[in-house]
Coordinates of C-alpha atoms in Angstrom, one line a residue:
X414 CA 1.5 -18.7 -14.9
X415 CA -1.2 -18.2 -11.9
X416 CA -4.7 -16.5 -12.7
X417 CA -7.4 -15.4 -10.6
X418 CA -10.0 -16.6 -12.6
X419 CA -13.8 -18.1 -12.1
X420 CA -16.3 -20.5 -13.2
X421 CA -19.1 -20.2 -11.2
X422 CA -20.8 -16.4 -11.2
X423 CA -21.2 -16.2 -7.5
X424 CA -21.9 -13.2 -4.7
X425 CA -18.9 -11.8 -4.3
X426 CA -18.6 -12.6 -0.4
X427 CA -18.6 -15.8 -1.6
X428 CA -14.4 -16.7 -1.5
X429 CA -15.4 -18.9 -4.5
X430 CA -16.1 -16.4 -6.4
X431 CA -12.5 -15.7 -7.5
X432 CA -9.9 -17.7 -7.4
X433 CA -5.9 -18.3 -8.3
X434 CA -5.2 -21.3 -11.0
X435 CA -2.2 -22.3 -12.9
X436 CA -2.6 -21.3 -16.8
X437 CA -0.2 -21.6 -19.4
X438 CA 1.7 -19.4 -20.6
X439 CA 0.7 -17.7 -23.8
X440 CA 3.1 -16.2 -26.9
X441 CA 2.6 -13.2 -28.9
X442 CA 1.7 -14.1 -32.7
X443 CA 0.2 -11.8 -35.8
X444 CA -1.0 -8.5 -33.8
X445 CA -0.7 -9.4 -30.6
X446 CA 1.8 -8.1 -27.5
X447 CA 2.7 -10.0 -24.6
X448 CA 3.1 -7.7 -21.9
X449 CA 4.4 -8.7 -18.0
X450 CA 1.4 -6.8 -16.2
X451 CA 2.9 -4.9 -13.4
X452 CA -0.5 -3.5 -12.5
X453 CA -4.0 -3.4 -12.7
X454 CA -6.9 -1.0 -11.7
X455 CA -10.9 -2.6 -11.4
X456 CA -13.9 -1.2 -13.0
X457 CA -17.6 -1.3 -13.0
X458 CA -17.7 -3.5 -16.3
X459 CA -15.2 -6.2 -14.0
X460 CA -18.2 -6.3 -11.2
X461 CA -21.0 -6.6 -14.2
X462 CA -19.2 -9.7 -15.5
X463 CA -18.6 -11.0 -12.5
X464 CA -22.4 -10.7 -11.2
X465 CA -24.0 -13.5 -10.3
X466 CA -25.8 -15.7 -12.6
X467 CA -27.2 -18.4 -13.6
X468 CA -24.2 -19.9 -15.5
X469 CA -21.1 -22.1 -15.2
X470 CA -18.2 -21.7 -17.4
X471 CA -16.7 -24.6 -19.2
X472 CA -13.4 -22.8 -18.9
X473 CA -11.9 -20.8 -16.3
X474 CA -12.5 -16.9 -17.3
X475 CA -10.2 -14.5 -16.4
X476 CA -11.3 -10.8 -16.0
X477 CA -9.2 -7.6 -15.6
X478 CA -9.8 -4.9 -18.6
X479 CA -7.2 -2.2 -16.8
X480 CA -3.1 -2.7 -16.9
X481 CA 0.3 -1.1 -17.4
X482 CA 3.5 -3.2 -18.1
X483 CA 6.5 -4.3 -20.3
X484 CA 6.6 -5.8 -23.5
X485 CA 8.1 -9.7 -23.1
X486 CA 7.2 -10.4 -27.0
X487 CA 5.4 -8.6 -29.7
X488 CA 3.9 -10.8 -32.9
X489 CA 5.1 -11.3 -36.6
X490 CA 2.6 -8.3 -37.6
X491 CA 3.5 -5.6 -35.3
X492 CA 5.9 -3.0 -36.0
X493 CA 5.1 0.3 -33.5
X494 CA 6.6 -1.8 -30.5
X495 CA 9.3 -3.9 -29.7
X496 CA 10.3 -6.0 -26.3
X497 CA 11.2 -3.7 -23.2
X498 CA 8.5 -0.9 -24.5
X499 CA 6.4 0.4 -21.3
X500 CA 2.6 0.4 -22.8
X501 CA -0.8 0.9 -20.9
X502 CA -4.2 -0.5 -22.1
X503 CA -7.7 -1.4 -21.4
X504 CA -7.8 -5.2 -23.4
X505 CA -10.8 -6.9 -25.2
X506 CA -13.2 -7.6 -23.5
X507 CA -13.8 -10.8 -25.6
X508 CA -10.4 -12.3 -24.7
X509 CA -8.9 -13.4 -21.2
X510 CA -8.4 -10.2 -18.9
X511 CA -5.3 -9.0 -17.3
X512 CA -5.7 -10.7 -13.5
X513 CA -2.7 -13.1 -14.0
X514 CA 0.0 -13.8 -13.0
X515 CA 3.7 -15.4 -13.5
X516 CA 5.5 -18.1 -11.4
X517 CA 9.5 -18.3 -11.8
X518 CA 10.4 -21.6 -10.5
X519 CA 14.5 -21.2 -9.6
X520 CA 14.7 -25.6 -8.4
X521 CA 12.0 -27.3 -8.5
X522 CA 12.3 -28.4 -4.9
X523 CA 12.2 -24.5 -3.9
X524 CA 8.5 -22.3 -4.3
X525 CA 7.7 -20.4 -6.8
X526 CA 8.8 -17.0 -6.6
X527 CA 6.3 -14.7 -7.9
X528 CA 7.5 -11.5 -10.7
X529 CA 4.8 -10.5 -12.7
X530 CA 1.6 -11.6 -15.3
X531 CA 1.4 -11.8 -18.5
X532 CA -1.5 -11.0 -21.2
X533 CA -1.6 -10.9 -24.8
X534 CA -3.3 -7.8 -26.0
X535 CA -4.2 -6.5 -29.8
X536 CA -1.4 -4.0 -30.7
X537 CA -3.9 -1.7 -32.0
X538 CA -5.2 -0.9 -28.5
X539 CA -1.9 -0.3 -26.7
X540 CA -0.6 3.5 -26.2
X541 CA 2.9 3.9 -24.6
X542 CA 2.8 4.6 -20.5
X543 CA 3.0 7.7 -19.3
X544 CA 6.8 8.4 -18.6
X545 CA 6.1 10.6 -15.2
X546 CA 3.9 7.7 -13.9
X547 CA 4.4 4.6 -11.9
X548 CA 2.4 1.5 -13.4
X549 CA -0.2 1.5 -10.5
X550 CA -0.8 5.6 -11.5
X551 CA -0.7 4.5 -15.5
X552 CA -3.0 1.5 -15.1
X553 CA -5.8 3.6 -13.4
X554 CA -5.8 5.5 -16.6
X555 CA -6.9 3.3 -19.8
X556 CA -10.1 2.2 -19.6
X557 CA -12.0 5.3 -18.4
X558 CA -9.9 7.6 -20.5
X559 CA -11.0 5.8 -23.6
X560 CA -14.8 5.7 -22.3
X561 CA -15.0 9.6 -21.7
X562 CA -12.9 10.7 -24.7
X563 CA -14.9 8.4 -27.3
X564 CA -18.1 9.9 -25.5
X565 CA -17.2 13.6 -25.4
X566 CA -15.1 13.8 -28.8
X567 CA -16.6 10.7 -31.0
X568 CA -20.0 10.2 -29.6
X569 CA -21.3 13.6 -28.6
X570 CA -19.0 15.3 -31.5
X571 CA -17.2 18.2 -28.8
X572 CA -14.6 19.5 -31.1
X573 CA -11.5 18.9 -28.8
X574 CA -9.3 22.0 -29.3
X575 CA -12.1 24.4 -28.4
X576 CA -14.2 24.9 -31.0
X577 CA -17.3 24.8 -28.7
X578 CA -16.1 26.5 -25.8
X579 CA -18.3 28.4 -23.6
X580 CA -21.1 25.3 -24.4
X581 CA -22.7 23.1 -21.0
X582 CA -22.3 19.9 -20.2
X583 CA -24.0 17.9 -17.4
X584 CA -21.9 14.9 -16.0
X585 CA -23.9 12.8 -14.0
X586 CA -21.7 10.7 -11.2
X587 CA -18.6 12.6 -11.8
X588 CA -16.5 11.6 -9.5
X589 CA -16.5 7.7 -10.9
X590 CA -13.9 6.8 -12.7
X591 CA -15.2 7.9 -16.0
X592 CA -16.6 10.8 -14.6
X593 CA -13.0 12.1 -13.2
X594 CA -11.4 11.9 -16.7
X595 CA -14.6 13.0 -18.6
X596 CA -14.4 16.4 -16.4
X597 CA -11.0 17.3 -16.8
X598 CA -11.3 16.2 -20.9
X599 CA -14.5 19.0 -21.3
X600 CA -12.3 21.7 -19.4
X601 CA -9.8 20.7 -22.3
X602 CA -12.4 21.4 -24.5
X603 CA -13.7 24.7 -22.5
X604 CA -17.2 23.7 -21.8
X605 CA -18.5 24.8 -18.8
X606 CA -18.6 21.5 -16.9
X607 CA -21.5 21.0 -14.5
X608 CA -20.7 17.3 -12.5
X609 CA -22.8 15.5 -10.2
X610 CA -22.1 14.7 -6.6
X611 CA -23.9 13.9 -3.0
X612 CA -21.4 13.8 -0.3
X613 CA -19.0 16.2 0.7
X614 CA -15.8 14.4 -0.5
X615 CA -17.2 13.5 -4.1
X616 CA -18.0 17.1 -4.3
X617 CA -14.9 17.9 -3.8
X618 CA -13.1 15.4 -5.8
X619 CA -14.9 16.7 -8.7
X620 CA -14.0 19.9 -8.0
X621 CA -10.4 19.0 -7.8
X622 CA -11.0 17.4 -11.3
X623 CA -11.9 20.8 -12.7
X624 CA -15.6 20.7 -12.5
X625 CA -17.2 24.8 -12.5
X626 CA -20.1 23.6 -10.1
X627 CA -21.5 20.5 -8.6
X628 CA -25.1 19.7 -8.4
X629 CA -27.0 16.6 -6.7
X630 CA -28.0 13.7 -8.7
X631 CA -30.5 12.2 -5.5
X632 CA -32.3 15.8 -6.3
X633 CA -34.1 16.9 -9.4
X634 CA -31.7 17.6 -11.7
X635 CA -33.4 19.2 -14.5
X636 CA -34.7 21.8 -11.1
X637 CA -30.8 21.5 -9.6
X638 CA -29.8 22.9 -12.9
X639 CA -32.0 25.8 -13.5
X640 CA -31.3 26.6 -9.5
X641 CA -27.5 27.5 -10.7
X642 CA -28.8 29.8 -14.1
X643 CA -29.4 27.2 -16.4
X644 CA -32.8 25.8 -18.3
X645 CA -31.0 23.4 -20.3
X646 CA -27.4 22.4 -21.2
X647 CA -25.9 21.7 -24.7
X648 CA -24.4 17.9 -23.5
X649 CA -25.3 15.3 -21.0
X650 CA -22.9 12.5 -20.2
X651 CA -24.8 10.3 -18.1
X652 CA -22.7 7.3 -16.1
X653 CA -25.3 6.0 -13.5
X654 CA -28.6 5.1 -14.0
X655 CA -29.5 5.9 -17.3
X656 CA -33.6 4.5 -16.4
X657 CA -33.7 6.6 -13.3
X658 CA -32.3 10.2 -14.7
X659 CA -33.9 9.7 -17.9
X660 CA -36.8 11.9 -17.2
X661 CA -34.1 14.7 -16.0
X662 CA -32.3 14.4 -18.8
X663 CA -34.8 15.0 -21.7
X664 CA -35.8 18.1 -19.7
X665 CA -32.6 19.3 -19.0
X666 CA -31.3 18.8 -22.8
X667 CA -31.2 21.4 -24.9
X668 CA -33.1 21.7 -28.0
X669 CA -31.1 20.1 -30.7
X670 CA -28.6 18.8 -28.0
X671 CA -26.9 15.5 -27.2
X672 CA -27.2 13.2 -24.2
X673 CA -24.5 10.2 -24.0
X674 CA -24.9 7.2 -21.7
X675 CA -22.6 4.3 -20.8
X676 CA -25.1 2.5 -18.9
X677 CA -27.4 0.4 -20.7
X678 CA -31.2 1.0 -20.0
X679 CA -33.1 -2.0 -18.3
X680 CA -36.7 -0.2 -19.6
X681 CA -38.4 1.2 -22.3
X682 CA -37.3 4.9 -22.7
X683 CA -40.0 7.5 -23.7
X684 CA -38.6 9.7 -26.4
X685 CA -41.0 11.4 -27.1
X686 CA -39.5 14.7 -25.6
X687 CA -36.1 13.9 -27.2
X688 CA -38.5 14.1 -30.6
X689 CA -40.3 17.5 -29.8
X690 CA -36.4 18.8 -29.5
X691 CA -35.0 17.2 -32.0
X692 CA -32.2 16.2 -29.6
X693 CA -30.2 12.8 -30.0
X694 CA -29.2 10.0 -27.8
X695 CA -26.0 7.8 -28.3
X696 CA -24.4 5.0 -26.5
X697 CA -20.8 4.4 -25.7
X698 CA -19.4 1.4 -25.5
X699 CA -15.1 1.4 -25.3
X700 CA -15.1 -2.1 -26.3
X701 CA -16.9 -2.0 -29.3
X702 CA -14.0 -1.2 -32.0
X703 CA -12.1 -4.7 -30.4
X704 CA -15.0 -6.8 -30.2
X705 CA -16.2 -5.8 -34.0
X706 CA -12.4 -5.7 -34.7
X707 CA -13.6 -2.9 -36.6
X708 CA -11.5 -0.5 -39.2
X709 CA -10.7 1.8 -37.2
X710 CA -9.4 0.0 -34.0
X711 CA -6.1 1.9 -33.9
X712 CA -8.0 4.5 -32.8
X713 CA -7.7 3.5 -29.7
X714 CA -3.7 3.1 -29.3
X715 CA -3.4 6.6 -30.8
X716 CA -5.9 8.0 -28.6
X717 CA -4.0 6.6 -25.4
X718 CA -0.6 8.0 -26.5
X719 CA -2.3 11.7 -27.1
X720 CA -3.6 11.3 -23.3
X721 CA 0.3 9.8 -22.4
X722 CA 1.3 13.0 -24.0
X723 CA -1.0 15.4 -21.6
X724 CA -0.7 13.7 -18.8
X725 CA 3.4 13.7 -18.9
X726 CA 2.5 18.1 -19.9
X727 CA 0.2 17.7 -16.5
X728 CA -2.6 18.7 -18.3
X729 CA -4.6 16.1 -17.0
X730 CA -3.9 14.6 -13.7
X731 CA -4.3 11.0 -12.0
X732 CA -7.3 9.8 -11.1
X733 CA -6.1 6.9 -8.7
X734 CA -7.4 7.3 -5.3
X735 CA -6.5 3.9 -3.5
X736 CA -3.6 1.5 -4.3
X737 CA -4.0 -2.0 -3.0
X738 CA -1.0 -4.4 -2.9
X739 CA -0.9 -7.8 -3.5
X740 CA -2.6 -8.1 -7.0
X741 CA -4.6 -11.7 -5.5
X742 CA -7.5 -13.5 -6.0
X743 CA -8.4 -12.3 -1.7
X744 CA -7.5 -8.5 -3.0
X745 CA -9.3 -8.5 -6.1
X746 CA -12.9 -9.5 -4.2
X747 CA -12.4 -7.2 -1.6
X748 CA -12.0 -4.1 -4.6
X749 CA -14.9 -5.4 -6.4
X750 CA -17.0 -5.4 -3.2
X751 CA -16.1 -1.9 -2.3
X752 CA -17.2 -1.0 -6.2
X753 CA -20.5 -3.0 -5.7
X754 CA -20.8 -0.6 -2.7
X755 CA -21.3 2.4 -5.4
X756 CA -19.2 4.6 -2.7
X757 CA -16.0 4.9 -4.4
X758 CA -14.1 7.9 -5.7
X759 CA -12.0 7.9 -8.5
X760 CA -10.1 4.4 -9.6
X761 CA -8.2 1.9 -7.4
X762 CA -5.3 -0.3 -8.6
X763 CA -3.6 -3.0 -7.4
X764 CA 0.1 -3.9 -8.0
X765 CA 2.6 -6.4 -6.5
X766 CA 1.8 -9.8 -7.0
X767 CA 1.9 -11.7 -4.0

């Protein structure tokens, strides 16, 4: 099976920086799947890894943590699945990622035709595809899905049938990927839903998400706030810059609120006004139930078949805004260049392998 894998952490100009390699194939044991990827989508956490750094790696390291496929095999310990199942997931970030690929070899004097990747991924972190979706559509879905609904209904505590309706949240960068899902999941949970945008097309893609107004995150947001009737709001969901709208943030919060942030700090933040307010700050992390293999990783899986189930009701609508075909190691450093960019809307996947 082919990989686009790489050693070296390099600029991603660089064509070194990925690259396709031969791997073997692996097989599904205990509570593992093996699924034939049929697509992928790229995030934010795939161009973190990927920076560069000062650091070789022994092994080639495959990345990918989006995907939608088939089951091939499923392991001794699993018994929701079985071979031909059509799943969706975000993987472990501690294991190899989803950006491989198979070879079928028909002679061995003719070339390798190409028909698909495969991955093992934990059972416990699968959900079943949606049924109305392709898998380009399905794989742009996993891991920001998981990321805003642990945040809103685990991490900030938003009771999600509506028990805190009519209550404000701030999203900052909302139309990212997270962002996209984490609006149309606080509608769901009737809050009033105030996103953040700076050009005219990510305003409107977060209005199209389901966002009740948009405010500027390059202004002064805890000003931008109270400009549109607000002093404070009862949740922040911060996805960009968590050093560089902290100020805004402990303003904007509410007394006894809740801010969430997916984006680790890189200075000391002053809570001092968080104190005074007795307001909280928690982190989300989507891979921290596979990486701590903790009790509750099945979580997960369940959570992803509840969003199947709304997205097939069209309660909650695609957030893929750019489909790239082949899935390739040339492809794949092109996507992650346009994410380095920070001018993307929405998720892209890839599909096809070439």
């Amino acid at each position: 099976m082919k990989a686009v894998y790489l050693t070296q952490y390099l600029p991603i100009a660089n064509q070194n920086s990925l690259l396709d390699l031969e791997v073997p194939k692996p097989k599904a044991k205990g509570k593992d799947l093996l699924v034939e990827v049929k697509a992928i989508s790229v995030n934010p956490v795939d161009t973190k890894v990927r920076a560069p750094k000062d650091k070789v790696e022994p092994q080639p390291r495959i990345l990918g943590w989006d995907a939608a496929g088939i089951l091939v095999e499923v392991g001794s310990q699993v018994t929701e699945f079985q071979p031909g199942d059509e799943v969706y997931y975000a993987g472990d970030i501690t294991r190899p990622g989803s950006n491989s690929q198979r070879l079928l070899r028909r002679k061995t004097t003719e070339p390798a035709l190409t028909v698909g990747e495969f991955q093992l991924v934990d059972a416990r972190i699968v959900g079943r595809k949606p049924k109305n979706l392709d898998f380009a559509h399905a794989a742009a879905f996993p891991l920001t899905s998981i990321t805003a609904w642990e945040a809103l209904f685990t991490r900030l505590n938003i009771d999600q049938k509506g028990a805190d309706a009519g209550k404000s949240i701030l999203i900052i960068n909302g139309a990212g990927g997270v962002g996209s899902i984490a609006i149309q999941l606080a509608k769901l949970a009737k809050l009033k839903v105030i996103a953040t945008a700076s050009r005219p097309e990510t305003v409107a893609w977060c209005k199209k998400m389901g966002a009740d107004v948009v405010v500027n995150h390059h202004h002064n947001l805890a000003e931008e706030i109270k400009q549109i009737g607000y002093d404070t709001v009862n949740y922040i969901l911060c996805l960009n810059d968590t050093d560089g709208h902290w100020s805004a943030m402990t303003k904007a919060i509410k007394p006894q609120g809740q801010i969430c942030s997916v984006v680790e700090n890189k200075q000391p933040l002053d809570m001092k006004t968080l104190k005074s307010k007795s307001a909280s700050l928690v982190w989300e992390f989507m891979f921290t139930r596979s990486m701590y293999q903790t009790k509750d990783m099945i979580e997960q899986g369940k959570l992803l078949n509840e969003l199947s189930q709304l997205i097939e009701d069209d309660v909650i609508v695609s957030t893929c805004n750019d489909l790239v075909k082949p899935i390739d190691a040339k492809n794949l450093r092109d996507v992650h260049q346009r994410l380095e960019g920070g001018k993307t809307i929405g998720k892209i996947a890839l599909a096809e392998w070439n």
